[in-house]
Amino acid sequence: MLKKHKCTLSLDIDKTTQKKRSIQFIIAQLIRKACLISQDHPNTFDHYRSDTAVTAEQQQQLFEGDSYVIHPLSLFSLYWDGIMAVLNVLHMCCSTFRLCFIIDYPHPLHLHKTDLFMLFLQLLALLDTIIKFNTGFFQESFSNVVMLRKQIACRYLRYKFWIDFLSSVPLQFILLFTGSNMRRFHLLAHVLPLLRIIKLKSTITNLHTVVKIFTLSFMWHRSIHHLILFAVSMHWSSCFLYTPVVFTYYWTGSVPKGYNTFLKSTDVDANGDITKFSICQRYLQALFVCLSTFFGTGFSTYKVNNADEFIIHSCIILYASMFMVYTIVFLLKIYMTQYNSTIRYNGLINQVEAYMQQKQFPKPLKKRVFTFYTYKYENKYYKEDAVLDCLSEQLRHEIVMHTCNRFIQKVKLLRGLAGHLMGELMSYLKPEEYLANDLIVRAGDIGDCVYFIAYGTVAVYSLKGAEITHLEDGDHFGTVAMLMKDSKRIATIVAVEITHVYRLDAIYFRQYLMSNKIIRERIETLASKRMHVTVLQDEEFRRKQEKKWEDNIVLSSHDFS
């Protein structure tokens, strides 16, 4: 297997910059490199198919783009988008939590620790907005990246800027810091950060890109996607349960009673008044209610007294039903992906069973057919030719060498063959499977190939029927016929157990093995020994048969007398 290429040519962009090596220059150069398109970005080769194309894009960015504009496939973009993806999820959860669970009634509005955390998230979101003005974008055809600030700004202002900006302005912190008690303005300040929810799709896409660094598995990507959706959905639904009370509080200044009767307390006066319960109690109880809804138990055990609360519950039930349908489809898709080869194998076996039933196979034959398919496919069916045909010759060679490595170590005959010839020879080996008592080679037939035993056991019988020996893993047979002028087999080979062999046709046998002096001598020596043993066994078998025949004649004469 070839090692990864390490280029020794100088393709660094330093040639295009000044030679002065001051600290400011080094820092500026590092920043500039971080903003360039990088081969280490997981999506780079989805758009640029070669290193040359990536280098050309780097040069175009340097000479035609504005200074310090960030390429969307740069390392800076990768790391920053990954960080912002996590922060956006926290922003979406924290903003809804602050709105629905932190109620200052009957005290005046004041700052909480959650407000400080929200301030931190919103300041980073504002920084992200500034960075977006300096990040290039793909045109619709994905054939070109725009790296000019004017075009970037026009596009950003036209599409996503207002959502990003309004959800990032720390208006709630400003109102609380200035001491404003206008609750309706506070409600607006709490609602604006909820606009961040619109960025959920792009957030998950950025998380997918980060996950590609660690794995390309479809199941991992989809599982992470679904888990994030489930966690965010559960959190939002838990918050959504309290919206009638929260909106009434911020609109009128008072907390209505009679809502959220699933909150239970030993204090009768506390029932129906959410301010009598701690934030932890309210959140955990709401989470339990939403979990019961998502998993099918519903709200039937909870009494609803108000129309607006009934609408909220109905929306949650409807969303939960749709989400669980989506979950079932997702799980089915994961199952189909994971066990696709097993499902296809079962389909193949059903076809084979229907065929045998139509042809009225006897039970012993059916059993042998099933045994063959079980052994050959190991309960997983795939089209090997279709998998290998699209690969390059080098990859196919590596795969063959990997799959046949243990087999090569077993076969003593092939020792001493050059590595490149071994790889070529392996590509001409054809795998075959035989069940117990299957006839592989018949004595007297014309031999046009040689067999190598990968695993299994075969019995060798002479032309007259004498059992000569057993051959096992790593042994070979059929070479004697290749050396005979008439190319006839001198022995019959029968499988003793399920046996996997590799067949090598005569033309490749002569091309790769007989052309090697050491291997040819090894073959001739072993063939001569086998022929000698076969002749001796045949002679001994003939004498035993004659003696047995004479004994039978004597017994017959005695019985006649």
XYZ file of C-alpha atoms in Angstrom:
561
model
C 0.000 0.000 0.000
C 1.394 3.426 -0.974
C 2.049 5.967 1.764
C 0.379 9.351 1.687
C 2.202 11.679 -0.684
C 4.199 14.421 1.011
C 4.955 17.085 -1.534
C 8.473 18.565 -1.420
C 7.768 21.256 -3.996
C 7.411 24.803 -2.739
C 3.799 25.742 -3.356
C 3.524 28.092 -0.374
C 1.790 31.397 -0.824
C 4.713 33.088 0.914
C 6.178 33.745 -2.555
C 3.376 36.199 -3.206
C 4.033 38.177 -0.035
C 6.896 40.247 1.235
C 10.045 38.614 2.579
C 10.172 40.705 5.726
C 9.773 38.506 8.795
C 8.544 40.848 11.510
C 6.151 39.675 14.204
C 3.349 41.704 12.649
C 4.043 40.077 9.307
C 4.004 36.562 10.784
C 0.702 37.214 12.587
C -0.838 38.732 9.455
C 0.392 35.795 7.388
C -1.106 33.253 9.815
C -4.439 35.078 9.751
C -4.340 35.226 5.969
C -3.582 31.498 5.699
C -6.428 30.703 8.093
C -8.785 32.636 5.814
C -7.695 30.789 2.655
C -9.448 27.716 1.303
C -7.963 24.633 2.968
C -7.648 21.023 1.895
C -8.349 20.046 5.519
C -11.897 21.380 5.374
C -14.263 18.352 5.108
C -16.247 19.919 2.246
C -13.370 21.196 0.113
C -13.194 18.258 -2.271
C -16.960 18.248 -2.696
C -16.487 21.432 -4.735
C -12.886 21.173 -5.955
C -11.867 17.793 -7.317
C -8.067 18.132 -7.186
C -5.200 19.802 -5.340
C -4.537 21.881 -8.442
C -8.059 23.304 -8.345
C -7.644 24.153 -4.646
C -4.328 25.892 -5.334
C -5.908 27.842 -8.198
C -8.719 28.940 -5.873
C -6.149 30.085 -3.305
C -4.356 32.158 -5.926
C -7.623 33.639 -7.162
C -8.555 34.547 -3.590
C -5.177 36.227 -3.041
C -5.045 38.232 -6.252
C -8.705 38.921 -7.054
C -10.525 38.903 -3.707
C -10.579 41.634 -1.088
C -8.009 41.470 1.692
C -8.768 39.243 4.678
C -12.071 38.002 3.308
C -12.748 34.561 4.788
C -13.252 31.701 2.368
C -16.270 29.503 3.320
C -14.000 26.431 3.034
C -11.184 27.821 5.175
C -10.039 26.477 8.528
C -11.169 29.678 10.238
C -14.655 29.221 8.805
C -14.678 25.563 9.867
C -13.729 26.242 13.487
C -15.818 29.380 13.862
C -18.937 27.791 12.358
C -18.458 24.793 14.659
C -18.230 27.031 17.726
C -21.210 29.108 16.628
C -23.265 25.972 15.963
C -22.909 24.992 19.629
C -23.527 28.566 20.795
C -26.612 28.879 18.581
C -28.137 25.772 20.161
C -27.430 27.235 23.608
C -28.901 30.573 22.463
C -32.119 28.895 21.267
C -32.522 26.998 24.530
C -31.464 29.764 26.905
C -33.707 32.433 25.332
C -36.843 30.282 25.631
C -35.896 29.236 29.159
C -35.433 32.874 30.227
C -38.792 33.880 28.789
C -40.924 31.031 30.136
C -39.392 30.032 33.466
C -37.947 33.153 35.097
C -40.821 35.259 36.438
C -40.058 38.043 38.929
C -43.626 38.318 40.241
C -44.389 39.801 42.748
C -40.923 41.444 42.808
C -39.844 44.099 40.278
C -37.946 43.062 37.199
C -34.219 42.592 37.817
C -31.119 40.932 36.374
C -30.555 37.202 36.717
C -27.559 34.995 36.014
C -29.368 33.804 32.911
C -29.416 37.383 31.617
C -25.641 37.584 31.943
C -25.227 34.314 30.080
C -27.625 35.553 27.389
C -25.560 38.751 27.137
C -22.458 36.652 26.512
C -24.236 34.623 23.800
C -25.681 37.716 22.136
C -22.331 39.507 22.037
C -20.789 36.483 20.336
C -23.744 36.428 17.950
C -23.072 40.092 17.113
C -19.438 39.194 16.476
C -20.651 36.413 14.184
C -22.749 38.982 12.311
C -19.641 41.094 11.717
C -17.719 38.031 10.531
C -20.530 37.180 8.112
C -19.888 40.522 6.372
C -16.344 39.271 5.731
C -17.090 35.688 4.677
C -17.447 34.711 1.040
C -20.356 32.687 -0.286
C -21.028 30.164 -3.026
C -23.062 31.296 -5.960
C -26.167 29.279 -6.774
C -24.332 27.107 -9.302
C -21.625 26.292 -6.681
C -19.053 26.875 -9.411
C -17.660 30.103 -8.004
C -17.056 31.718 -4.618
C -17.726 35.441 -4.269
C -14.947 37.081 -2.239
C -15.801 40.786 -2.718
C -17.092 42.589 0.385
C -19.596 44.722 -1.497
C -21.358 41.710 -3.022
C -21.131 39.822 0.274
C -22.726 42.712 2.173
C -25.517 43.174 -0.382
C -26.425 39.507 -0.267
C -26.236 39.290 3.531
C -28.374 42.401 4.034
C -30.929 41.060 1.570
C -31.362 37.658 3.207
C -30.119 36.840 6.721
C -28.813 40.000 8.344
C -32.008 41.197 10.021
C -32.724 37.844 11.646
C -29.151 37.614 12.930
C -29.071 41.216 14.125
C -32.463 41.362 15.851
C -31.843 38.074 17.670
C -28.401 39.285 18.790
C -29.197 42.736 20.193
C -29.035 42.517 24.034
C -32.165 44.642 24.423
C -33.338 42.791 27.541
C -30.042 43.448 29.307
C -30.197 47.135 28.338
C -33.748 47.481 29.702
C -32.887 45.741 32.964
C -29.630 47.662 33.338
C -31.407 51.004 32.884
C -34.114 49.980 35.357
C -37.030 50.091 32.928
C -40.218 48.448 34.241
C -42.262 48.563 31.046
C -43.163 44.904 30.908
C -44.420 44.927 27.328
C -41.045 46.178 26.121
C -39.451 43.428 28.179
C -41.722 40.925 26.448
C -40.554 42.204 23.061
C -36.944 42.009 24.237
C -37.466 38.363 25.226
C -39.254 37.451 21.991
C -36.607 38.885 19.631
C -33.914 36.310 20.593
C -36.400 33.568 19.673
C -35.845 34.536 16.021
C -32.607 32.563 16.335
C -34.741 29.448 15.947
C -34.859 30.168 12.203
C -31.134 29.322 12.069
C -31.690 25.763 13.315
C -31.216 24.202 9.868
C -27.933 25.996 9.145
C -26.770 25.220 12.690
C -27.290 21.490 12.208
C -25.579 21.690 8.796
C -22.521 23.246 10.445
C -22.528 20.516 13.086
C -22.601 17.913 10.293
C -19.500 19.517 8.809
C -17.679 19.288 12.142
C -18.729 15.651 12.609
C -17.220 14.849 9.186
C -13.807 15.475 10.734
C -14.304 12.428 12.961
C -16.502 10.137 10.876
C -18.209 9.940 7.492
C -20.780 7.423 8.715
C -24.302 8.225 7.520
C -25.776 6.727 10.692
C -23.690 8.917 12.987
C -24.606 12.054 11.048
C -28.315 11.301 11.008
C -28.318 10.148 14.648
C -26.668 13.365 15.851
C -29.092 15.353 13.685
C -32.077 13.561 15.201
C -30.831 13.756 18.788
C -30.365 17.526 18.502
C -33.847 17.919 17.041
C -35.329 15.755 19.792
C -33.543 17.590 22.622
C -34.441 21.032 21.267
C -38.040 19.952 20.600
C -38.440 18.639 24.147
C -37.033 21.855 25.606
C -39.188 24.118 23.445
C -42.320 22.093 24.169
C -41.617 22.294 27.907
C -41.306 26.065 27.616
C -44.342 26.324 25.344
C -46.591 24.897 28.086
C -46.188 28.070 30.158
C -46.649 30.650 27.381
C -50.273 31.596 28.303
C -49.200 32.474 31.849
C -45.971 34.184 30.766
C -47.540 36.345 28.068
C -50.344 37.368 30.435
C -47.774 38.295 33.080
C -45.738 40.511 30.745
C -48.843 42.053 29.172
C -50.899 42.780 32.306
C -48.339 42.583 35.128
C -50.225 39.842 37.017
C -49.903 36.054 37.017
C -53.186 34.270 36.163
C -54.237 31.242 38.179
C -55.889 28.024 37.093
C -53.269 27.161 34.472
C -50.854 24.221 34.344
C -52.802 21.991 36.700
C -50.222 19.234 36.226
C -48.193 21.100 38.872
C -49.211 19.456 42.147
C -48.482 20.604 45.685
C -49.528 19.714 49.214
C -50.525 23.365 49.600
C -54.023 23.687 48.124
C -53.540 27.414 47.473
C -50.418 26.692 45.400
C -52.244 24.554 42.830
C -52.829 26.580 39.681
C -50.280 29.264 40.656
C -46.930 28.609 38.977
C -45.114 31.215 41.105
C -45.505 28.905 44.122
C -43.210 26.352 42.478
C -39.470 26.556 41.935
C -37.996 26.824 38.455
C -36.589 23.301 38.757
C -39.989 21.859 39.721
C -41.737 23.607 36.850
C -39.159 22.568 34.269
C -38.954 18.920 35.328
C -42.732 18.561 35.514
C -43.202 20.186 32.099
C -40.461 17.964 30.674
C -42.208 14.885 32.071
C -45.524 15.974 30.531
C -43.904 16.551 27.135
C -42.076 13.227 27.255
C -45.348 11.470 27.990
C -46.870 13.245 24.998
C -44.022 12.411 22.645
C -44.136 8.756 23.644
C -47.877 8.406 23.310
C -49.478 8.735 26.758
C -50.878 12.202 25.977
C -52.528 14.779 28.245
C -55.502 12.630 29.196
C -54.484 12.580 32.885
C -54.211 16.388 33.080
C -57.219 18.636 33.297
C -57.294 21.687 31.009
C -59.472 24.591 32.163
C -58.738 27.316 29.612
C -59.185 27.572 25.859
C -55.751 29.067 25.196
C -54.110 26.327 27.238
C -56.123 23.737 25.322
C -54.808 25.176 22.033
C -51.242 25.019 23.351
C -51.669 21.390 24.395
C -53.230 20.511 21.050
C -50.305 22.063 19.173
C -47.823 20.095 21.273
C -49.733 16.852 20.711
C -49.892 17.496 16.962
C -46.192 18.325 16.763
C -45.286 15.317 18.923
C -47.288 13.026 16.640
C -45.564 14.342 13.525
C -42.172 14.162 15.194
C -42.684 10.546 16.247
C -43.746 9.630 12.702
C -40.539 11.268 11.521
C -38.644 9.295 14.185
C -40.154 5.998 13.035
C -39.210 6.765 9.427
C -35.715 7.703 10.600
C -35.317 4.445 12.545
C -36.587 2.426 9.583
C -34.085 4.169 7.317
C -31.276 3.481 9.767
C -32.341 -0.166 9.968
C -32.516 -0.462 6.185
C -29.066 1.102 5.899
C -27.484 -1.049 8.601
C -29.066 -4.348 7.604
C -29.511 -3.808 3.874
C -27.217 -6.710 2.965
C -29.044 -9.034 5.388
C -32.437 -8.021 3.979
C -31.192 -8.640 0.432
C -29.853 -12.035 1.521
C -33.235 -12.984 2.970
C -34.872 -11.890 -0.286
C -32.440 -14.066 -2.246
C -33.155 -17.066 -0.004
C -36.900 -16.557 -0.504
C -36.374 -16.678 -4.266
C -34.226 -19.806 -3.984
C -36.817 -21.461 -1.755
C -39.618 -20.626 -4.210
C -37.525 -22.007 -7.081
C -36.812 -25.275 -5.243
C -40.464 -25.634 -4.308
C -41.551 -25.150 -7.918
C -38.971 -27.682 -9.161
C -39.912 -30.086 -6.335
C -36.405 -30.559 -4.962
C -36.033 -33.452 -2.495
C -35.275 -32.522 1.111
C -31.609 -33.641 1.069
C -30.939 -31.505 -2.011
C -32.758 -28.529 -0.463
C -30.610 -28.861 2.638
C -27.416 -28.877 0.565
C -28.507 -25.811 -1.393
C -29.294 -23.884 1.802
C -25.971 -24.964 3.298
C -24.160 -23.679 0.210
C -25.844 -20.263 0.311
C -25.300 -19.915 4.062
C -21.629 -20.730 3.710
C -21.037 -18.566 0.628
C -22.813 -15.379 1.731
C -22.763 -15.684 5.571
C -26.261 -14.124 5.778
C -25.133 -10.998 3.876
C -25.724 -10.574 0.148
C -23.936 -7.984 -1.943
C -22.767 -7.733 -5.535
C -19.000 -7.938 -5.264
C -18.427 -7.224 -8.956
C -20.463 -4.020 -8.750
C -18.414 -2.912 -5.737
C -15.053 -3.595 -7.396
C -15.785 -2.505 -10.970
C -15.858 1.212 -10.157
C -12.487 1.081 -8.365
C -9.123 1.795 -9.933
C -6.713 -1.013 -10.788
C -4.460 -0.024 -7.892
C -7.306 -0.152 -5.363
C -8.499 -3.514 -6.664
C -4.947 -4.809 -6.352
C -4.721 -3.638 -2.725
C -8.096 -5.184 -1.883
C -7.124 -8.520 -3.446
C -3.811 -8.559 -1.570
C -5.579 -7.742 1.694
C -8.309 -10.374 1.335
C -5.844 -13.053 0.180
C -3.054 -12.220 2.637
C -3.797 -15.098 5.014
C -4.266 -17.466 2.078
C -0.887 -16.452 0.594
C 0.831 -17.176 3.908
C -0.639 -20.700 3.930
C 0.377 -21.725 0.385
C 3.983 -22.915 0.513
C 4.139 -23.349 -3.262
C 3.902 -19.590 -3.836
C 6.760 -18.652 -1.524
C 9.506 -16.896 -3.419
C 7.202 -15.295 -5.981
C 7.865 -11.573 -6.463
C 5.383 -9.224 -4.806
C 4.144 -7.564 -7.994
C 3.701 -10.965 -9.669
C 1.869 -12.226 -6.588
C -0.585 -9.346 -6.866
C -1.197 -10.037 -10.557
C -1.597 -13.764 -9.879
C -4.172 -13.122 -7.143
C -6.343 -11.210 -9.604
C -6.622 -14.342 -11.772
C -7.619 -16.684 -8.952
C -11.302 -17.617 -9.074
C -12.972 -18.627 -5.783
C -15.124 -21.758 -5.678
C -16.974 -23.499 -2.848
C -17.714 -27.206 -2.523
C -19.907 -29.000 -0.006
C -19.014 -32.281 1.678
C -18.874 -35.222 -0.806
C -18.833 -32.890 -3.831
C -16.655 -34.133 -6.700
C -14.024 -31.521 -7.557
C -11.751 -33.392 -9.985
C -12.280 -36.763 -11.712
C -9.361 -39.032 -12.652
C -8.958 -39.370 -16.412
C -10.453 -35.956 -17.236
C -8.434 -33.333 -19.064
C -6.826 -30.923 -16.595
C -7.057 -27.261 -17.528
C -6.514 -25.647 -14.112
C -4.831 -25.915 -10.722
C -6.603 -25.629 -7.347
C -5.355 -24.059 -4.106
C -7.179 -24.881 -0.860
C -7.982 -21.766 1.172
C -9.686 -23.744 3.930
C -11.295 -27.151 4.102
C -10.241 -30.766 3.517
C -10.309 -32.944 0.384
C -9.684 -36.656 -0.130
C -7.444 -37.884 -2.972
C -8.343 -41.167 -4.745
C -6.262 -42.936 -7.378
C -7.504 -43.962 -10.795
C -8.379 -47.407 -9.384
C -10.233 -45.996 -6.369
C -7.576 -46.246 -3.665
C -7.635 -43.450 -1.088
C -4.168 -41.916 -1.203
C -4.171 -38.956 1.187
C -5.991 -35.899 2.494
C -5.108 -32.331 1.511
C -5.867 -29.383 3.806
C -5.486 -25.589 4.107
C -2.639 -24.259 1.950
C -2.253 -27.406 -0.152
C -2.786 -27.551 -3.902
C -3.732 -30.160 -6.472
C -3.954 -30.446 -10.248
C -0.305 -29.654 -11.045
C 0.513 -33.194 -12.201
C -1.912 -32.950 -15.115
C -0.230 -29.677 -16.144
C 3.072 -31.577 -16.534
C 1.623 -34.566 -18.389
C 1.689 -34.590 -22.192
C -1.921 -35.732 -22.412
C -2.937 -33.366 -19.520
C -5.073 -36.078 -17.925
C -5.865 -36.145 -14.231
C -4.265 -39.033 -12.365
C -6.454 -38.722 -9.257
C -10.013 -38.020 -8.161
C -10.539 -35.239 -5.616
C -13.619 -35.235 -3.341
C -14.445 -32.659 -0.660
C -14.508 -34.147 2.836
C -16.091 -31.032 4.359
C -17.181 -27.615 3.136
C -14.120 -26.484 1.203
C -13.170 -23.116 -0.262
C -10.653 -23.296 -3.113
C -9.105 -20.888 -5.612
C -8.857 -22.039 -9.216
C -5.989 -20.916 -11.454
C -6.387 -21.567 -15.177
C -3.582 -23.307 -17.084
C -2.544 -20.245 -19.101
C -1.851 -18.199 -15.950
C -0.286 -21.205 -14.216
C 2.327 -21.426 -16.976
C 2.748 -17.646 -17.204
C 3.371 -16.932 -13.513
C 4.488 -20.195 -11.878
C 6.192 -22.329 -14.502
C 8.209 -19.331 -15.680
C 9.778 -19.072 -12.208
C 12.695 -21.506 -11.967
C 12.476 -22.086 -8.204
C 8.714 -22.610 -8.196
C 8.891 -24.810 -11.320
C 11.451 -27.095 -9.649
C 9.281 -27.170 -6.538
C 6.236 -28.163 -8.625
C 8.119 -30.853 -10.562
C 9.601 -32.361 -7.394
C 6.247 -32.481 -5.625
C 4.482 -33.817 -8.746
C 7.054 -36.590 -9.117
C 6.625 -37.528 -5.464
C 2.843 -37.576 -5.770
C 2.957 -39.713 -8.921
C 5.288 -42.154 -7.174
C 3.013 -42.381 -4.133
C -0.019 -42.807 -6.389
C 1.632 -45.686 -8.302
C 2.610 -47.425 -5.044
C -0.865 -46.978 -3.572
C -2.426 -48.231 -6.787
C -0.173 -51.298 -6.786
C -0.926 -52.058 -3.149
C -4.642 -51.545 -3.764
C -4.449 -53.876 -6.798
C -2.768 -56.615 -4.735
C -5.367 -56.303 -2.005
C -8.160 -56.517 -4.545
C -6.595 -59.602 -6.219
C -6.104 -61.298 -2.869
C -9.643 -60.503 -1.898
C -10.842 -61.815 -5.250
C -8.840 -65.062 -4.801
C -10.193 -65.507 -1.290
C -13.718 -65.067 -2.603
C -13.064 -67.746 -5.271
C -11.757 -70.188 -2.654
C -14.775 -69.588 -0.451
C -17.110 -70.042 -3.396
C -15.407 -73.351 -4.360
C -15.610 -74.565 -0.777
C -19.307 -73.723 -0.607
C -19.897 -75.518 -3.922
C -18.125 -78.654 -2.675
